[in-house]
Short mmCIF file of C-alpha atoms in Angstrom, two decimals:
data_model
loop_
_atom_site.label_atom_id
_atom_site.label_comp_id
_atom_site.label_asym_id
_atom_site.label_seq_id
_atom_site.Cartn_x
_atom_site.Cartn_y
_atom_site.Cartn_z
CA UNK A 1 0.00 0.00 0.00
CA UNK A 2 1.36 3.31 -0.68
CA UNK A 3 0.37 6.80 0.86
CA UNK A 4 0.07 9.48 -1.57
CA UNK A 5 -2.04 12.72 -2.60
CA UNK A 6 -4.13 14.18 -5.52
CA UNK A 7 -3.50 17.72 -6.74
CA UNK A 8 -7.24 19.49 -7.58
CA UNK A 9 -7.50 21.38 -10.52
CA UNK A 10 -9.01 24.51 -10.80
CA UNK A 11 -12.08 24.82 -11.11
CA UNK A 12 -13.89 25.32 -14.52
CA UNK A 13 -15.49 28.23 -15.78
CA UNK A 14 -19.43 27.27 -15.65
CA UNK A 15 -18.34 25.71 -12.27
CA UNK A 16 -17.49 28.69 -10.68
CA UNK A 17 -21.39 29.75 -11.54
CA UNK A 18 -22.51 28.02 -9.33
CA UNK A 19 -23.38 28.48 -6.01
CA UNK A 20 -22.22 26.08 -3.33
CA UNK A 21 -22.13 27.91 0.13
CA UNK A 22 -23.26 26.27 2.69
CA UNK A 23 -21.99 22.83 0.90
CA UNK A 24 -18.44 20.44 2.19
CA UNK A 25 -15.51 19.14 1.53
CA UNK A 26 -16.99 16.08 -1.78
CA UNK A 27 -15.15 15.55 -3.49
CA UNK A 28 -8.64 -4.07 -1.24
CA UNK A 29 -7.80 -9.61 -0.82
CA UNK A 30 -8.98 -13.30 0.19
CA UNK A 31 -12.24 -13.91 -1.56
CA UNK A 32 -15.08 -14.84 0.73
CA UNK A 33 -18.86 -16.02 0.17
CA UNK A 34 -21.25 -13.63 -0.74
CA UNK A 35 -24.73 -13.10 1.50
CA UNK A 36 -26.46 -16.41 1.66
CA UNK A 37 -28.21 -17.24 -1.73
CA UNK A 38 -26.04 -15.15 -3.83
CA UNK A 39 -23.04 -17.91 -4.20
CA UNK A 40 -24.07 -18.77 -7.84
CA UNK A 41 -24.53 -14.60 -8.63
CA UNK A 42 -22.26 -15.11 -11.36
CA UNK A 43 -23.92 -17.96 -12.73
CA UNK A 44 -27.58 -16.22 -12.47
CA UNK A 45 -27.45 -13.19 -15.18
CA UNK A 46 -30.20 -11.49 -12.91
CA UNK A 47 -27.97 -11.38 -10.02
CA UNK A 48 -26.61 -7.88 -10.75
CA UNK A 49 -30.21 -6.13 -11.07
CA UNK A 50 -31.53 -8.66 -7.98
CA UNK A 51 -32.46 -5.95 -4.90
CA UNK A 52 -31.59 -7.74 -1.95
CA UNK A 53 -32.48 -4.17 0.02
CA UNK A 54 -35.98 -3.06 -0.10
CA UNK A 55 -35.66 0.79 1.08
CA UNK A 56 -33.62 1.98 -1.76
CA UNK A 57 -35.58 4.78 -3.37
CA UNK A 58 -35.03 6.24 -7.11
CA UNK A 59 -34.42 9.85 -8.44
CA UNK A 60 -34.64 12.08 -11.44
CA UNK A 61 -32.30 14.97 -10.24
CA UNK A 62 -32.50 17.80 -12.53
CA UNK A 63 -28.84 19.29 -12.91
CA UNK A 64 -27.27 22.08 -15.17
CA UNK A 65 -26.73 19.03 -17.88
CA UNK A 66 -29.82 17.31 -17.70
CA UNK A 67 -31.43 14.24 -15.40
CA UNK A 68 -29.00 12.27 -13.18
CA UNK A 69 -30.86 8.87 -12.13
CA UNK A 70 -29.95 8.35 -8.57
CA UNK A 71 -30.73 5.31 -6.48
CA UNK A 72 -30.16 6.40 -2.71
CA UNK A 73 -31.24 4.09 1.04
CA UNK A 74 -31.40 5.81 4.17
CA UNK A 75 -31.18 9.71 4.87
CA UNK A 76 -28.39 11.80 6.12
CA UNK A 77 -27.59 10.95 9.85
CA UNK A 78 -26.06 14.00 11.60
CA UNK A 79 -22.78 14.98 10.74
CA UNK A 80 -21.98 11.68 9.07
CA UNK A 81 -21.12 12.04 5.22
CA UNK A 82 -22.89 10.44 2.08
CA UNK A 83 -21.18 7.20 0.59
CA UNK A 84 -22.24 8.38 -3.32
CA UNK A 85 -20.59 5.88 -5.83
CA UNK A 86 -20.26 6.43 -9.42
CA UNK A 87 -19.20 3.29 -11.99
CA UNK A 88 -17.60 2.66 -14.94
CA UNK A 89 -17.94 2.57 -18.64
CA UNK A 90 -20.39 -0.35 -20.12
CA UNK A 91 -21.52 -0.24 -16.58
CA UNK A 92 -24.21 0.92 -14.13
CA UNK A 93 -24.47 1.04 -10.15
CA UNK A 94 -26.02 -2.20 -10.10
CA UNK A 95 -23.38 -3.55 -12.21
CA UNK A 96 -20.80 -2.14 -10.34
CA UNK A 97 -21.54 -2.49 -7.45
CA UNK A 98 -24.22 -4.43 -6.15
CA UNK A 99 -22.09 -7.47 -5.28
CA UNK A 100 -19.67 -4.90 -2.86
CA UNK A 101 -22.86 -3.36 -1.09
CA UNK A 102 -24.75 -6.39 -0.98
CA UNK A 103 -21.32 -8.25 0.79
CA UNK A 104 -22.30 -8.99 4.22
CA UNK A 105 -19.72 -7.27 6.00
CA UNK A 106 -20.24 -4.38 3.77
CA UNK A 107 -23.32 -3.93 5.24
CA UNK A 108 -22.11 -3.31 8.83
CA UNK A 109 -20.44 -0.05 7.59
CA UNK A 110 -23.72 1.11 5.42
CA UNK A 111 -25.84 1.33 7.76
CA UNK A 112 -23.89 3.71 9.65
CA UNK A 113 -24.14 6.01 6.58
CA UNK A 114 -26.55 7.14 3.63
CA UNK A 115 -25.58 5.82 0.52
CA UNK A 116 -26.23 7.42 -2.68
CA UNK A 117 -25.65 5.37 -6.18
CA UNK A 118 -25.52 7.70 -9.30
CA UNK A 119 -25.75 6.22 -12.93
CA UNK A 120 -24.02 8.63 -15.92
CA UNK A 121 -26.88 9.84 -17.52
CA UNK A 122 -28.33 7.22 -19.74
CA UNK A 123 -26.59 4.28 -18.36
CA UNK A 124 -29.55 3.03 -15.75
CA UNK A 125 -30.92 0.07 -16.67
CA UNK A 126 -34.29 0.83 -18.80
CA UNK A 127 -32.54 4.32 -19.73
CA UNK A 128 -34.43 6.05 -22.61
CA UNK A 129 -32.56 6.08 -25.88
CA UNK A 130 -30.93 9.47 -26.52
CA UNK A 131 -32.14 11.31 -29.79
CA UNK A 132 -29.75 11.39 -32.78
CA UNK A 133 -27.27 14.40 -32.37
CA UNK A 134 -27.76 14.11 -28.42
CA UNK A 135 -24.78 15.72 -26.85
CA UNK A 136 -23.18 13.99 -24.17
CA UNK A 137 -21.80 15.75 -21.56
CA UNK A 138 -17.81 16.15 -20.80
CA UNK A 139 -16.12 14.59 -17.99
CA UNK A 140 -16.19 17.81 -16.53
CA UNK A 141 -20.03 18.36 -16.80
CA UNK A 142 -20.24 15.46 -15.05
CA UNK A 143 -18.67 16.66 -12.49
CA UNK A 144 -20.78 19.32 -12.34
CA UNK A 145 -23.85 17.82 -12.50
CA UNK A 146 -23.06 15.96 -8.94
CA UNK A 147 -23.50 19.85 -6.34
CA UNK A 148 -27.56 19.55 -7.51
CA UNK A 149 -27.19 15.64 -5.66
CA UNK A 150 -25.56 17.13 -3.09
CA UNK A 151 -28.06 20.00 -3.05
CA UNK A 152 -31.29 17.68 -3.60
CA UNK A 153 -30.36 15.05 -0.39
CA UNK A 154 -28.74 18.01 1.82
CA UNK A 155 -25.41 16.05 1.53
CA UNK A 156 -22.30 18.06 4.20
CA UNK A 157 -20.24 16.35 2.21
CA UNK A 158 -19.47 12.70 0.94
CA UNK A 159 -17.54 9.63 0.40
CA UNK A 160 -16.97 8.63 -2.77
CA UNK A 161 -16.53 5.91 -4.23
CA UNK A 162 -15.40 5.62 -8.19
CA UNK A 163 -14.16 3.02 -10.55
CA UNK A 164 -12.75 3.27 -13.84
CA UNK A 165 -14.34 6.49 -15.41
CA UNK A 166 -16.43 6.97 -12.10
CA UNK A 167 -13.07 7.79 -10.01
CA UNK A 168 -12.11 10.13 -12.85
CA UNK A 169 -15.63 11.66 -12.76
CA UNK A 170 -15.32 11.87 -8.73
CA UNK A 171 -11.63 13.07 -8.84
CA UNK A 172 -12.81 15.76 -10.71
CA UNK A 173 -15.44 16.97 -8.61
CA UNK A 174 -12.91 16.56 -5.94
CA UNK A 175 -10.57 18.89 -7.71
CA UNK A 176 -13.20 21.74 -8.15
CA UNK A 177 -15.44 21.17 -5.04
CA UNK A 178 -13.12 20.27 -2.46
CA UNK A 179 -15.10 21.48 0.23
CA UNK A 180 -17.84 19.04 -0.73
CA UNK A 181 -15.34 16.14 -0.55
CA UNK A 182 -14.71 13.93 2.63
CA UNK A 183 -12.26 11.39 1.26
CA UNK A 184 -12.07 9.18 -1.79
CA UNK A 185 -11.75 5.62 -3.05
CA UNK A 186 -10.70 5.66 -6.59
CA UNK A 187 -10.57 2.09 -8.44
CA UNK A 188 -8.76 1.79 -11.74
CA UNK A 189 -8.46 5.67 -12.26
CA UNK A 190 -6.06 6.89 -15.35
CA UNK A 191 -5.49 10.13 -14.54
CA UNK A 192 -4.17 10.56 -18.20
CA UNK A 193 -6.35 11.57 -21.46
CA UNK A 194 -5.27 9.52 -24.72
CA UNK A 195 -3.19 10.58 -27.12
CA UNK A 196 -3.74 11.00 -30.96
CA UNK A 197 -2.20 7.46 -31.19
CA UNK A 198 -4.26 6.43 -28.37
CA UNK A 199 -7.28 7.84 -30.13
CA UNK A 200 -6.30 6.46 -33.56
CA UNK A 201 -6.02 2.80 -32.14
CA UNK A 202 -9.45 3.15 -30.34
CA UNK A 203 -10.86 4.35 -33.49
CA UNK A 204 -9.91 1.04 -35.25
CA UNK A 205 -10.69 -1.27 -32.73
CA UNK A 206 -14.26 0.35 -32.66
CA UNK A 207 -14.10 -0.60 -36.28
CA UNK A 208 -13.40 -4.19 -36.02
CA UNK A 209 -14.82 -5.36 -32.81
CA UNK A 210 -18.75 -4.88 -30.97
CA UNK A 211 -18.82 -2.47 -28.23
CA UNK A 212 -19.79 -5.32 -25.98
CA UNK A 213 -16.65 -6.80 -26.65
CA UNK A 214 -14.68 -2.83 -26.68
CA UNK A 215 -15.98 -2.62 -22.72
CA UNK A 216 -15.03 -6.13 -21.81
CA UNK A 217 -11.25 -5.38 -22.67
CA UNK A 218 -11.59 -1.83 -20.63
CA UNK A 219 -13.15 -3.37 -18.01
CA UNK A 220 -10.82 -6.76 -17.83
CA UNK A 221 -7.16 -8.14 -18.78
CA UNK A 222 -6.54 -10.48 -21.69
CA UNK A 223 -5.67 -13.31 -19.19
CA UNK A 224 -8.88 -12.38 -17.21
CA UNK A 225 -10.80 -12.95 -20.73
CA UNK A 226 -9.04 -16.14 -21.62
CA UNK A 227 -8.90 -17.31 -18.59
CA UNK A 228 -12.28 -16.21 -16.15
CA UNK A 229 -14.66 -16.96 -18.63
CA UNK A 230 -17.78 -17.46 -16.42
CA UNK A 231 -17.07 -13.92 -14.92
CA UNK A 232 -16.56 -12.33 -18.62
CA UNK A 233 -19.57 -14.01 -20.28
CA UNK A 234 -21.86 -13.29 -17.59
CA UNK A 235 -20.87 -9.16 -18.35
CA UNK A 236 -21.03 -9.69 -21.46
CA UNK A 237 -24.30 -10.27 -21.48
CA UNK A 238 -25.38 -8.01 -19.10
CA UNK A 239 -23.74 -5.16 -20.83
CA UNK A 240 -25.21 -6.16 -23.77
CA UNK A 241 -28.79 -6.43 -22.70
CA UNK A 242 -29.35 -4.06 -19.35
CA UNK A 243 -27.35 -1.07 -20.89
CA UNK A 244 -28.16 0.95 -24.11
CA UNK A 245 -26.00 0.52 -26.72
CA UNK A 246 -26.46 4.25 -28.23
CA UNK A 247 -26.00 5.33 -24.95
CA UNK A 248 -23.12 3.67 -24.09
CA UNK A 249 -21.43 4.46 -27.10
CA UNK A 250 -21.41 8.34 -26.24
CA UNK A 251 -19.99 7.87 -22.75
CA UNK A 252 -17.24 5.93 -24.06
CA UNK A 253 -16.82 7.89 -26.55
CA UNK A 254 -16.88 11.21 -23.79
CA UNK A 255 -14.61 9.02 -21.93
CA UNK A 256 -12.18 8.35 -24.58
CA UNK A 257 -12.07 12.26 -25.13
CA UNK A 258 -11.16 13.03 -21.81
CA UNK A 259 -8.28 15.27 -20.89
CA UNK A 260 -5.63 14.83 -18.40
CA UNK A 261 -6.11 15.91 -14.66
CA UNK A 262 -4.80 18.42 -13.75
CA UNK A 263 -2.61 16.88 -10.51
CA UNK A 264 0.72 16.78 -10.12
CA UNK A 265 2.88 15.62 -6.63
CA UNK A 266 3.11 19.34 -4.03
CA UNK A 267 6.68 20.67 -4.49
CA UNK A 268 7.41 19.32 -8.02
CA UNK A 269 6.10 21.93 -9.95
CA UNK A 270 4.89 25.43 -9.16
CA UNK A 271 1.47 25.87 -7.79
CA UNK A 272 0.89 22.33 -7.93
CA UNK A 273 -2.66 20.99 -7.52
CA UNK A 274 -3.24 18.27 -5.57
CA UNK A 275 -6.71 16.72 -3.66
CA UNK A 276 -7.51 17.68 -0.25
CA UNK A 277 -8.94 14.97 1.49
CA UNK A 278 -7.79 11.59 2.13
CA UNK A 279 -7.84 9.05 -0.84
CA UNK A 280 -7.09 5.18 -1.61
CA UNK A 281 -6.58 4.19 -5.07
CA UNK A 282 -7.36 0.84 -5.51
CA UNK A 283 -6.28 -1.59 -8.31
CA UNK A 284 -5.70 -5.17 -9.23
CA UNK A 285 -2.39 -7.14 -9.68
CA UNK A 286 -3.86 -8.54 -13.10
CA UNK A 287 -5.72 -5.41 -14.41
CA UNK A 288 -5.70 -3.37 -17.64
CA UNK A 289 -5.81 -0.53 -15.28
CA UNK A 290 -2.34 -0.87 -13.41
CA UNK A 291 -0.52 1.30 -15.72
CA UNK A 292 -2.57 4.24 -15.01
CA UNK A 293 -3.13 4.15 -11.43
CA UNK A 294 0.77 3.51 -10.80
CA UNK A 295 0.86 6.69 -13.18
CA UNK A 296 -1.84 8.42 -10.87
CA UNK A 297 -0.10 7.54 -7.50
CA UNK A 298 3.35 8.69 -8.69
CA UNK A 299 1.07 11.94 -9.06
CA UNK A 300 -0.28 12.41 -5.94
CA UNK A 301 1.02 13.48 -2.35
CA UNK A 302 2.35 10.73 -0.04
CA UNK A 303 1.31 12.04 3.22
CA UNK A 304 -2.69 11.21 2.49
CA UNK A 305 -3.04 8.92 0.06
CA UNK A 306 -2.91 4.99 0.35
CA UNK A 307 -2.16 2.90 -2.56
CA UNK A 308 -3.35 -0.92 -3.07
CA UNK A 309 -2.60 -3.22 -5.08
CA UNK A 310 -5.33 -6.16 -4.45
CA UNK A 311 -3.36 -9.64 -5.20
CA UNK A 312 -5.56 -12.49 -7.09
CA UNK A 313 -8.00 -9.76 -8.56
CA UNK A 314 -8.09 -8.13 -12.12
CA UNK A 315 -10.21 -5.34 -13.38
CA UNK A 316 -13.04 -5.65 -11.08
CA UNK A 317 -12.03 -6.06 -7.77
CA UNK A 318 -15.18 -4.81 -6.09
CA UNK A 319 -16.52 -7.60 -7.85
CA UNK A 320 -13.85 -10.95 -7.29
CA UNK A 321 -12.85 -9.54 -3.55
CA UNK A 322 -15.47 -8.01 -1.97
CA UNK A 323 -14.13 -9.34 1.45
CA UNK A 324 -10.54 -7.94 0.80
CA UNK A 325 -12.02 -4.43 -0.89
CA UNK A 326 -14.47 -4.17 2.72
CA UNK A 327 -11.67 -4.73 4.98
CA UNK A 328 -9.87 -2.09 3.80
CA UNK A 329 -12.34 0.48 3.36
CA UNK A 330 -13.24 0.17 7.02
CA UNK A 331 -9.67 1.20 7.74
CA UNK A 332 -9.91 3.82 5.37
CA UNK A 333 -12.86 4.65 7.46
CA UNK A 334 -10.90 4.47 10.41
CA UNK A 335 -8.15 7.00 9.06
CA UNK A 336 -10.35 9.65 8.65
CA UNK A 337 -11.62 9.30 12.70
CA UNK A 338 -14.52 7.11 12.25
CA UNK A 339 -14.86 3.98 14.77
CA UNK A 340 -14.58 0.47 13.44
CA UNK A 341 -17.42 -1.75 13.85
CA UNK A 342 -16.21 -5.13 15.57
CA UNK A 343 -18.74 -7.71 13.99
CA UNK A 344 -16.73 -6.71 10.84
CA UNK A 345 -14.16 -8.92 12.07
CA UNK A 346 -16.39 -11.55 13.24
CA UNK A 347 -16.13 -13.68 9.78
CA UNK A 348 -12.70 -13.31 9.16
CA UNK A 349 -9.45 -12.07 10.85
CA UNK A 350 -7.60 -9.28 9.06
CA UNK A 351 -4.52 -9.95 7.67
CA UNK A 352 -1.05 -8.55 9.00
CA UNK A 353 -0.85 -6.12 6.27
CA UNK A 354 -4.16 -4.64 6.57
CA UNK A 355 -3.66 -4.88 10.35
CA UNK A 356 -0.13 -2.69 9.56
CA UNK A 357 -2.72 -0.17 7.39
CA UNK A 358 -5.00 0.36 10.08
CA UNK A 359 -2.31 1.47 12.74
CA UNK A 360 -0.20 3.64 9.94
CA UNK A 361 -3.60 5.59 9.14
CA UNK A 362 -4.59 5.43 12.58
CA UNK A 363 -1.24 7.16 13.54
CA UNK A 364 -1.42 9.48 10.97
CA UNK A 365 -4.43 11.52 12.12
CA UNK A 366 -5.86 12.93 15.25
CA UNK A 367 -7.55 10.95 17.79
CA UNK A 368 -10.62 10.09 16.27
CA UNK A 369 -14.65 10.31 17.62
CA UNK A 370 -17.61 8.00 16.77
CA UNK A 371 -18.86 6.99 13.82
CA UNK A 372 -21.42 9.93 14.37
CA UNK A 373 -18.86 11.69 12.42
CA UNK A 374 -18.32 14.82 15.07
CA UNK A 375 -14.69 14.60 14.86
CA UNK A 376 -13.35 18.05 13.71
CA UNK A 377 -13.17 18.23 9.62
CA UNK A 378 -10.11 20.84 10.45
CA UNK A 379 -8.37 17.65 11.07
CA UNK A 380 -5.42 17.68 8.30
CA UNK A 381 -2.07 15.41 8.09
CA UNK A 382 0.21 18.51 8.66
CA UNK A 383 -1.62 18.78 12.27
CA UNK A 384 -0.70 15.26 13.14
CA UNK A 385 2.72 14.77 11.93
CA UNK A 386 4.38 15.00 15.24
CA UNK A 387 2.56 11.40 16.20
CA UNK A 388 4.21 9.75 13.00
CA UNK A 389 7.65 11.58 13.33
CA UNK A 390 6.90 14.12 10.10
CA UNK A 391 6.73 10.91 7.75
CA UNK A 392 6.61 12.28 4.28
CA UNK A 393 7.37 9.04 2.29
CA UNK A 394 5.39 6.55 0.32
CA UNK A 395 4.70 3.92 2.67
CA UNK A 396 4.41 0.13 0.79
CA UNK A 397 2.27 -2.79 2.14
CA UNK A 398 1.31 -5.55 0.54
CA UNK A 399 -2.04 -7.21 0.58
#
């Protein structure tokens, strides 16, 4: 695991329209069963749209760009923050996600906090077609479309959560919203936009292959497709079928436009712009994503930012090690001053190295509250340096 920082961008020009006083700071593994019932998920194609929860509720949040759908459960509680999630490309939240929130343990930290699923516009499953000439909006409008979330649920601030073009979405936000932003988990985030060559190759491969198949090697390695075939086919149809195709095609293509962010390390280059709050990027040891979030941690500051690497998992590791990606978001949790829960422990036994995470990001910040989240947001690493002897290295563990 390495500790590192983002730099935030500035803040675009229709952002700084908008209004957002009053609004916060918004801005891993052994595999284990999943709830009772859901062992043969991946078998079962309805598995990813199956709604073990009853109380999640559905929204059509008018923003600046048009609709967001929004699946939320629960209501702010005090001064606790928002878990919001936003997926990848080919995907939605249900996609994404539902194995992670519907993982037992998982569900010990949840209900501590409201969590808020957003789908890119167009993306839910059942999404309208958009009309021909339909135009999609930037990475950076989707950015801004996430203050009128905040805004609609009376969000402080949040927790989000991001994989593939999600974290870029979220790490954007982060970047121009910081105060919105409690702390980050960014999976499979390339912090870098493509290149003509880039461009030119992704042209051609649109060319000769479906976009079902164009997703599939985003979302997963070429030994994950040769080799985890059950896992693979069972996306593939599900992007295929729950997702529409003209839709999809203009986020990817959005995504495939994207620029760089704007982030580079504090003290390498002037005026360098970096993210405020906490962050772990997350990636596998056998995922087409490595490249780029090596690329985005050699970014980012070392004092805040944890970095790991999940071992046995590829591209979707929320997915293949759910157990592994819960046990260290609870000590993410715990770096930022929330309280563990102990029945989180009560399957399973961390392992030494996330037991060495929890007391490095334990050490690293001031003593720490409830989960009721009334610990002081002023809280920052350069306050509690003297307790970890002014580290200001990349600390590695391994998982």
């Amino acid at each position: 695991l390495r500790a590192l920082t983002f730099p935030s961008p500035r803040a675009g020009l229709l952002l700084q329209e908008m209004t957002m006083a009053g609004l916060h700071e918004l801005c891993f593994t052994e595999e284990k069963p999943l709830l009772r019932g859901q062992d043969t998920e991946l078998e079962n194609s309805d598995v990813f749209l199956s709604a073990v929860d009853t109380d999640w509720k559905e929204h059509d949040i008018e923003t600046p760009y048009g609709l967001l759908h929004v699946v939320i459960r629960g209501s702010p509680k005090g001064n606790r923050p928002a878990i919001l999630t936003y997926h990848d490309v080919g995907l939605n939240h249900k996609l994404c996600f539902n194995t992670f929130f519907n993982y037992e343990d998982m569900q010990e930290i949840t209900k501590h906090f409201v969590v808020c699923h957003v789908d890119a516009p167009g993306q839910q499953a059942g999404a309208s077609q958009f009309p021909q000439g339909y135009q999609y909006p930037s990475m950076d409008q989707l950015a801004a479309m996430l203050p009128s979330v905040v805004q609609h649920f009376g969000f402080k601030y949040m927790i989000g959560i991001g994989v593939g073009a999600g974290a870029y979405v979220l790490a954007k936000f982060a970047l121009i919203f910081p105060d919105l932003v409690e702390g980050l988990v960014l999976m499979n985030i390339d912090p870098n936009g493509k290149g003509w060559i880039d461009w030119a190759a992704a042209k051609l491969s649109g060319l000769t292959s479906t976009l079902p198949d164009t997703v599939l090697s985003h979302l997963f390695s070429q030994e994950e497709l040769v080799n985890n075939t059950e896992l693979v086919q069972s996306y593939r149809q599900q992007i295929g079928s729950v997702v529409n195709q003209f839709n999809l095609q203009l986020f990817l293509n959005m995504y495939n436009s994207r620029r760089d962010l704007d982030i580079n390390r504090p003290g390498t280059v002037p005026n360098a712009k970096t993210l405020r709050c906490p962050v772990m990027l997350v990636v596998g040891d056998n995922a087409p994503a490595e490249e780029g979030v090596v690329e985005c941690n050699s970014k980012l500051d070392p004092t805040n930012t944890t970095f790991l690497k999940m071992a046995d998992s590829g591209g979707l590791p929320q997915v293949t090690q759910p157990g592994k990606l819960t046990e260290a978001f609870k000590y993410f949790l715990q770096g930022m001053g929330y309280t563990l829960w102990p029945s989180l422990s009560a399957h399973a036994v961390p392992s030494a190295s996330m037991t060495r995470l929890a007391r490095s990001r334990t050490a690293s910040l001031t003593s720490a509250s409830s989960v009721d989240g009334t610990r002081p947001r002023g809280c920052t690493h350069s306050e509690s340096t003297e307790a970890m002897g002014q580290i200001n290295h990349t600390m590695e563990v391994s998982c």
